[in-house]
Coordinates of C-alpha atoms in Angstrom, one line a residue:
M1 CA 69.2 10.4 112.2
N2 CA 71.4 13.1 110.6
V3 CA 71.4 15.0 113.9
I4 CA 72.5 11.9 115.9
Q5 CA 75.3 11.2 113.4
Q6 CA 76.5 14.9 113.6
V7 CA 76.5 14.7 117.4
L8 CA 78.5 11.4 117.3
K9 CA 81.0 12.9 114.9
Q10 CA 81.5 15.9 117.1
C11 CA 82.0 13.6 120.2
I12 CA 84.6 11.5 118.3
I13 CA 86.5 14.7 117.2
M14 CA 86.4 15.9 120.8
V15 CA 87.8 12.6 122.2
V16 CA 90.6 12.6 119.6
I17 CA 91.6 16.2 120.5
I18 CA 91.6 15.4 124.2
S19 CA 93.7 12.2 123.6
I20 CA 96.2 14.1 121.6
G21 CA 96.4 16.8 124.2
I22 CA 97.2 14.2 126.9
C23 CA 99.9 12.7 124.7
I24 CA 101.8 15.8 123.8
N25 CA 101.1 18.3 126.6
P26 CA 103.6 17.7 129.4
Y27 CA 102.0 20.5 131.5
N28 CA 98.8 18.5 132.1
V29 CA 100.6 16.2 134.5
K30 CA 102.8 16.5 137.6
A31 CA 106.6 16.5 137.4
Q32 CA 108.4 13.2 138.2
V33 CA 111.8 14.4 139.3
E34 CA 113.3 11.1 140.6
H35 CA 115.3 8.8 138.4
L36 CA 114.2 5.6 136.7
P37 CA 116.8 2.8 137.2
I38 CA 118.9 1.8 134.2
S39 CA 117.6 -1.8 134.6
H40 CA 114.1 -0.8 133.4
P41 CA 113.3 -2.3 130.0
V42 CA 111.7 0.9 128.8
Y43 CA 115.2 2.2 127.8
M44 CA 115.5 -0.5 125.1
F45 CA 112.1 0.7 123.7
L46 CA 113.2 4.3 123.8
Q47 CA 116.5 3.3 122.0
H48 CA 114.4 1.6 119.3
C49 CA 112.1 4.6 118.8
E50 CA 115.1 7.1 118.8
A51 CA 116.7 5.1 116.0
K52 CA 113.4 5.2 114.2
G53 CA 113.5 9.0 114.3
L54 CA 110.6 9.5 116.7
L55 CA 112.6 11.3 119.4
E56 CA 114.4 14.4 118.2
H57 CA 116.9 16.2 120.5
F58 CA 116.9 13.1 122.7
S59 CA 119.8 11.2 124.1
L60 CA 120.4 7.9 126.0
S61 CA 124.1 8.4 126.5
S62 CA 123.7 9.5 130.1
L63 CA 121.5 7.3 132.2
P64 CA 119.4 7.0 134.3
L65 CA 116.8 9.6 133.1
Q66 CA 114.1 11.1 135.3
R67 CA 110.8 9.4 135.3
G68 CA 109.3 12.7 134.0
E69 CA 111.8 12.7 131.0
V70 CA 110.8 9.1 130.2
A71 CA 107.1 9.9 130.4
E72 CA 107.6 12.9 128.1
A73 CA 109.4 10.7 125.6
L74 CA 106.6 8.2 125.7
R75 CA 104.1 11.0 125.0
S76 CA 106.2 12.2 122.0
I77 CA 106.1 8.6 120.7
C78 CA 102.3 8.6 121.3
S79 CA 101.9 11.7 119.1
A80 CA 103.5 9.7 116.2
T81 CA 101.1 6.7 116.5
P82 CA 100.5 6.4 112.7
Q83 CA 104.2 5.5 112.3
L84 CA 104.1 2.7 114.8
T85 CA 103.5 -1.0 114.1
A86 CA 100.9 -3.0 116.1
S87 CA 103.6 -4.5 118.3
E88 CA 105.1 -1.1 119.0
K89 CA 101.7 0.4 119.9
Q90 CA 101.1 -2.5 122.4
T91 CA 104.5 -2.0 124.0
L92 CA 104.0 1.8 124.2
E93 CA 100.6 1.3 125.9
L94 CA 102.2 -1.0 128.6
Y95 CA 104.9 1.5 129.4
E96 CA 102.5 4.5 129.4
Q97 CA 100.2 2.7 131.9
E98 CA 103.2 2.2 134.2
I99 CA 105.1 5.5 133.9
C100 CA 102.7 8.2 132.7
P101 CA 100.8 9.3 135.8
E102 CA 97.7 10.4 133.9
L103 CA 97.2 6.9 132.6
R104 CA 98.4 4.9 135.6
V105 CA 96.0 3.0 137.9
N106 CA 97.3 1.8 141.2
S107 CA 96.3 -1.1 143.5
S108 CA 97.7 -0.8 147.1
V109 CA 97.7 -2.8 150.3
F110 CA 97.5 0.4 152.4
S111 CA 95.6 3.4 151.4
S112 CA 96.7 7.0 152.0
D113 CA 94.7 9.5 154.0
V114 CA 94.0 11.3 150.8
P115 CA 91.3 9.4 148.8
R116 CA 92.3 8.9 145.2
K117 CA 90.0 7.5 142.5
D118 CA 93.1 6.0 140.7
T119 CA 94.1 3.9 143.7
L120 CA 92.1 0.6 144.3
S121 CA 92.3 -1.9 147.0
F122 CA 94.9 -4.6 146.4
F123 CA 92.8 -7.4 148.0
S124 CA 89.6 -6.7 146.1
S125 CA 89.7 -5.6 142.4
G126 CA 93.4 -5.0 142.3
L127 CA 94.8 -8.5 142.9
F128 CA 94.2 -10.0 139.5
S129 CA 94.2 -6.8 137.5
E130 CA 96.9 -5.2 135.3
N131 CA 97.1 -2.3 137.7
E132 CA 100.5 -1.2 139.1
K133 CA 100.6 -2.9 142.5
G134 CA 102.4 -1.8 145.7
F135 CA 102.4 -1.4 149.5
Y136 CA 101.4 2.3 149.5
F137 CA 100.6 5.1 147.1
Q138 CA 99.9 8.7 147.8
D139 CA 99.4 11.3 145.1
E140 CA 98.2 14.8 145.9
K141 CA 99.2 18.3 144.9
N142 CA 102.6 18.5 146.5
V143 CA 103.3 15.0 147.7
N144 CA 103.9 11.9 145.6
V145 CA 104.9 8.6 147.2
Y146 CA 105.3 5.1 145.7
A147 CA 106.3 2.1 147.9
V148 CA 106.5 -1.2 146.0
P149 CA 107.9 -4.6 146.8
L150 CA 110.7 -6.2 144.8
A151 CA 111.3 -9.9 144.3
S152 CA 113.3 -12.0 141.8
A153 CA 114.7 -15.5 141.4
D154 CA 117.7 -16.6 139.2
L155 CA 118.2 -20.1 137.9
G156 CA 121.4 -20.8 136.0
F157 CA 123.0 -23.8 134.3
R158 CA 126.4 -24.5 132.9
S159 CA 127.3 -27.6 130.8
L160 CA 130.8 -28.6 130.0
D161 CA 132.3 -31.7 128.4
T162 CA 133.4 -33.1 131.7
Q163 CA 130.8 -31.8 134.1
S164 CA 127.7 -29.6 134.5
S165 CA 126.5 -27.4 137.3
S166 CA 123.5 -25.3 138.3
M167 CA 122.6 -22.6 140.8
F168 CA 119.4 -21.1 142.2
S169 CA 119.2 -17.8 144.1
V170 CA 116.4 -15.5 145.3
Q171 CA 116.3 -11.9 146.5
A172 CA 113.6 -9.5 147.8
G173 CA 113.3 -6.0 149.0
I174 CA 111.5 -2.7 148.7
R175 CA 111.6 0.5 146.5
V176 CA 110.4 3.9 147.7
H177 CA 110.4 6.9 145.3
G178 CA 108.4 10.0 144.6
T179 CA 108.5 13.8 144.1
L180 CA 107.8 16.6 146.6
S181 CA 106.4 20.0 145.4
N182 CA 107.3 19.1 141.7
R183 CA 110.9 20.0 142.5
F184 CA 112.4 17.5 144.9
G185 CA 112.8 13.9 143.8
Y186 CA 113.9 11.0 146.0
F187 CA 114.5 7.3 145.5
M188 CA 115.7 4.4 147.7
Q189 CA 115.9 0.7 147.0
V190 CA 117.2 -2.1 149.2
T191 CA 117.3 -5.8 148.5
N192 CA 118.7 -8.9 150.2
G193 CA 119.2 -12.3 148.7
S194 CA 120.8 -15.7 149.1
L195 CA 122.1 -18.6 147.1
I196 CA 119.5 -21.3 147.9
S197 CA 121.4 -24.2 146.2
G198 CA 124.0 -25.0 143.6
D199 CA 127.4 -23.9 142.5
R200 CA 128.8 -20.7 144.0
T201 CA 131.4 -20.3 141.2
L202 CA 128.6 -20.3 138.7
A203 CA 126.7 -17.6 140.6
L204 CA 129.9 -15.5 140.7
E205 CA 129.7 -15.2 136.9
D206 CA 127.1 -12.6 137.6
I207 CA 129.2 -9.4 137.7
R208 CA 127.0 -7.8 140.4
L209 CA 127.5 -10.9 142.7
K210 CA 131.2 -10.9 141.9
Q211 CA 131.4 -7.3 143.1
N212 CA 129.4 -8.0 146.3
I213 CA 131.8 -8.3 149.2
K214 CA 129.4 -10.3 151.5
F215 CA 128.9 -12.9 148.8
A216 CA 132.2 -13.1 146.9
V217 CA 134.6 -12.5 149.8
L218 CA 132.8 -13.4 153.1
N219 CA 130.8 -16.3 151.6
S220 CA 127.6 -15.0 153.0
D221 CA 124.3 -13.8 151.6
F222 CA 124.2 -10.7 149.3
D223 CA 122.6 -7.3 149.6
F224 CA 122.3 -4.2 147.4
T225 CA 121.1 -0.7 147.9
E226 CA 120.8 2.4 145.6
S227 CA 119.4 5.8 146.5
H228 CA 119.4 9.4 145.5
I229 CA 117.9 12.8 146.0
R230 CA 117.6 15.5 143.3
Y231 CA 116.4 19.0 143.1
D232 CA 115.2 20.7 139.9
Y233 CA 114.5 24.3 139.3
D234 CA 113.8 25.4 135.7
W235 CA 117.1 24.7 133.8
F236 CA 119.2 23.9 136.8
Y237 CA 119.5 20.7 138.8
I238 CA 121.6 19.3 141.6
G239 CA 121.7 16.0 143.4
I240 CA 123.6 13.3 145.3
G241 CA 123.2 9.5 145.3
R242 CA 124.5 6.0 144.8
E243 CA 123.3 4.7 141.5
S244 CA 124.1 2.4 138.7
R245 CA 124.9 4.7 135.8
L246 CA 125.7 4.6 132.1
L247 CA 127.8 7.4 130.5
G248 CA 129.0 7.9 127.0
A249 CA 128.0 6.7 123.5
G250 CA 127.3 3.0 123.1
F251 CA 124.4 0.6 123.1
R252 CA 125.4 -1.7 125.9
H253 CA 129.0 -0.9 127.0
H254 CA 129.0 2.8 127.1
Q255 CA 132.3 4.7 126.6
F256 CA 132.9 6.0 130.1
L257 CA 130.7 4.0 132.4
G258 CA 129.3 0.7 131.2
Q259 CA 127.0 -2.1 132.4
N260 CA 129.8 -3.7 134.4
A261 CA 130.5 -0.7 136.5
P262 CA 129.3 -0.9 140.2
P263 CA 126.9 1.8 141.5
L264 CA 128.7 5.2 141.7
D265 CA 128.6 7.4 144.7
A266 CA 128.5 11.0 143.3
V267 CA 127.4 14.6 143.7
F268 CA 126.2 16.1 140.4
A269 CA 124.9 19.4 139.2
G270 CA 124.1 20.7 135.7
A271 CA 122.3 23.0 133.3
R272 CA 119.9 21.5 130.8
F273 CA 118.1 22.9 127.8
K274 CA 116.4 21.3 124.8
Q275 CA 119.5 21.1 122.6
F276 CA 122.3 21.3 125.2
E277 CA 123.3 19.9 128.6
Y278 CA 126.3 20.6 130.8
R279 CA 126.9 18.4 133.9
F280 CA 129.5 18.4 136.7
T281 CA 130.1 15.2 138.6
Y282 CA 132.2 14.7 141.7
A283 CA 132.3 11.0 142.5
S284 CA 134.0 8.7 145.1
L285 CA 135.8 5.6 143.8
M286 CA 136.9 2.4 145.6
S287 CA 140.6 1.9 145.5
L288 CA 142.6 -1.3 146.2
A289 CA 143.5 -2.0 149.8
I290 CA 147.2 -1.5 150.7
D291 CA 149.4 -3.2 153.3
T292 CA 151.7 -1.7 155.9
N293 CA 154.4 -1.2 153.2
G294 CA 152.1 0.7 151.0
Q295 CA 151.7 -2.1 148.5
A296 CA 148.3 -2.9 146.9
I297 CA 146.5 -6.1 148.1
L298 CA 145.1 -7.8 145.1
P299 CA 141.8 -9.8 145.3
N300 CA 143.6 -13.1 145.0
M301 CA 146.0 -12.3 147.9
G302 CA 143.5 -12.9 150.7
I303 CA 140.6 -11.2 152.5
I304 CA 140.3 -7.5 151.3
A305 CA 137.6 -6.4 153.7
G306 CA 137.3 -5.3 157.3
S307 CA 138.3 -2.5 159.6
D308 CA 142.0 -3.5 159.6
K309 CA 142.4 -2.8 155.9
Y310 CA 143.3 0.7 154.6
F311 CA 141.8 2.0 151.5
P312 CA 143.2 5.3 150.2
S313 CA 140.5 7.8 149.3
K314 CA 140.0 8.1 145.5
T315 CA 137.9 10.7 143.7
L316 CA 136.7 11.2 140.1
V317 CA 135.8 14.7 138.8
M318 CA 134.2 15.1 135.4
H319 CA 132.8 17.9 133.2
R320 CA 130.6 17.0 130.2
A321 CA 129.0 19.3 127.6
A322 CA 126.5 17.6 125.2
F323 CA 125.1 19.2 122.1
R324 CA 121.9 17.6 120.8
P325 CA 120.7 18.4 117.3
K326 CA 117.8 16.5 115.7
W327 CA 120.1 13.8 114.3
G328 CA 122.0 12.8 117.4
E329 CA 124.4 14.1 120.0
I330 CA 128.0 15.3 120.2
A331 CA 129.6 15.5 123.7
L332 CA 132.9 16.8 124.9
W333 CA 134.2 15.7 128.4
E334 CA 137.2 16.0 130.6
S335 CA 138.0 14.2 133.8
V336 CA 140.6 13.8 136.6
I337 CA 141.2 11.1 139.2
Y338 CA 143.1 12.0 142.3
Q339 CA 144.0 10.0 145.5
N340 CA 144.8 10.4 149.2
R341 CA 143.0 13.8 149.4
S342 CA 139.4 13.7 150.7
L343 CA 138.3 16.9 149.1
D344 CA 140.3 19.2 146.8
L345 CA 138.7 22.6 146.4
G346 CA 140.7 23.2 143.2
Y347 CA 138.5 20.6 141.5
L348 CA 135.2 21.7 143.1
N349 CA 134.6 24.6 140.6
P350 CA 132.1 23.2 138.0
L351 CA 133.3 25.6 135.2
S352 CA 137.1 25.2 135.5
F353 CA 139.4 23.5 133.0
L354 CA 140.6 20.4 134.8
K355 CA 143.8 19.8 132.9
S356 CA 145.1 23.3 133.8
V357 CA 144.0 22.9 137.4
E358 CA 145.8 19.6 137.6
H359 CA 149.0 21.2 136.4
S360 CA 148.7 24.0 139.0
L361 CA 148.3 21.4 141.8
R362 CA 151.8 20.0 141.0
D363 CA 150.8 17.5 138.3
R364 CA 150.0 14.7 140.8
D365 CA 146.8 13.4 139.3
N366 CA 145.5 11.4 136.3
S367 CA 143.6 13.6 133.8
A368 CA 141.8 12.7 130.6
M369 CA 139.9 14.4 127.8
G370 CA 137.7 13.0 125.1
F371 CA 134.5 13.1 123.1
D372 CA 131.7 10.8 122.1
F373 CA 129.0 11.1 119.6
T374 CA 125.8 9.4 118.4
I375 CA 124.7 10.0 114.8
R376 CA 121.5 9.0 113.1
P377 CA 122.2 9.7 109.4
V378 CA 118.9 8.1 108.2
K379 CA 115.7 7.5 110.3
G380 CA 115.3 3.8 111.1

């Protein structure tokens, strides 16, 4: 009996050691270089755990993060399990099963040519399971592909003293993302939707629908798309894409780019270390249309879309250096916005001082400098 107890004790110790190793060792799993959209609710959980002091040298001031970064943060939280409440443990387990590849089990409609024990048939055991479901999954040594459907419905009501109204809209689409050779990440998402019934003015209170030209201006359906590619090599990264982004300190409305900003088309490059990150961003902005006299056409002055309208090219350039000690982050940034020039090589150098460059280019542009910081003086 003592021998059996000793064997069981050794087995339990071995299981605990392996579990801890899976939680804290990022080298046991493949890289996930592509970004996780800012709409994912895991960011709220990470913000909660960062405030609790479970994520040192971690920042949420520049989003989206890579799926691999999020997975690593979840593993760090996993290593601090004794400090979590029962509700936090349950939430952590749900996000780990979705984002951490070593814990994820997929159910797909179409199977890849490479048999995987973690991918089950959608129509047999996968339909009513808690597995991650999708059209197609492929996960081998140098190829990682996820193709998942998207669908949503929105129902809104507005009640005033004199009248009330409602609206109902639906949209559907597809998301494809993955990583190649642990270095090259890609992401593409496209959706199309329509107002099924109800008050269009109520639907336009949604900022995303208000910014959608097809819906708000042309009185048609609405569509959205976001995509990016990114290449990582050690401490260096570079990429290009159209993404919804948050930038700067803040919980909901970040200092530089907030929740109300439309997806930003940008090229970015940077250097990232544990306690420091420097990023260069070169982005395209949408300016107001102008008439034949060079005067801006405001949204309430008629149709502001079509090939007969002229939109001056407008560009944002930004440098941001972020220092991340254990207790938060301090970031310094500078930016310049210029117009009517498609590409100005003077601003293309990622290590230049933008204000001085702007002066040397005849002081024609709008420059700014600032800083933002996040401080956690006491854990929790």
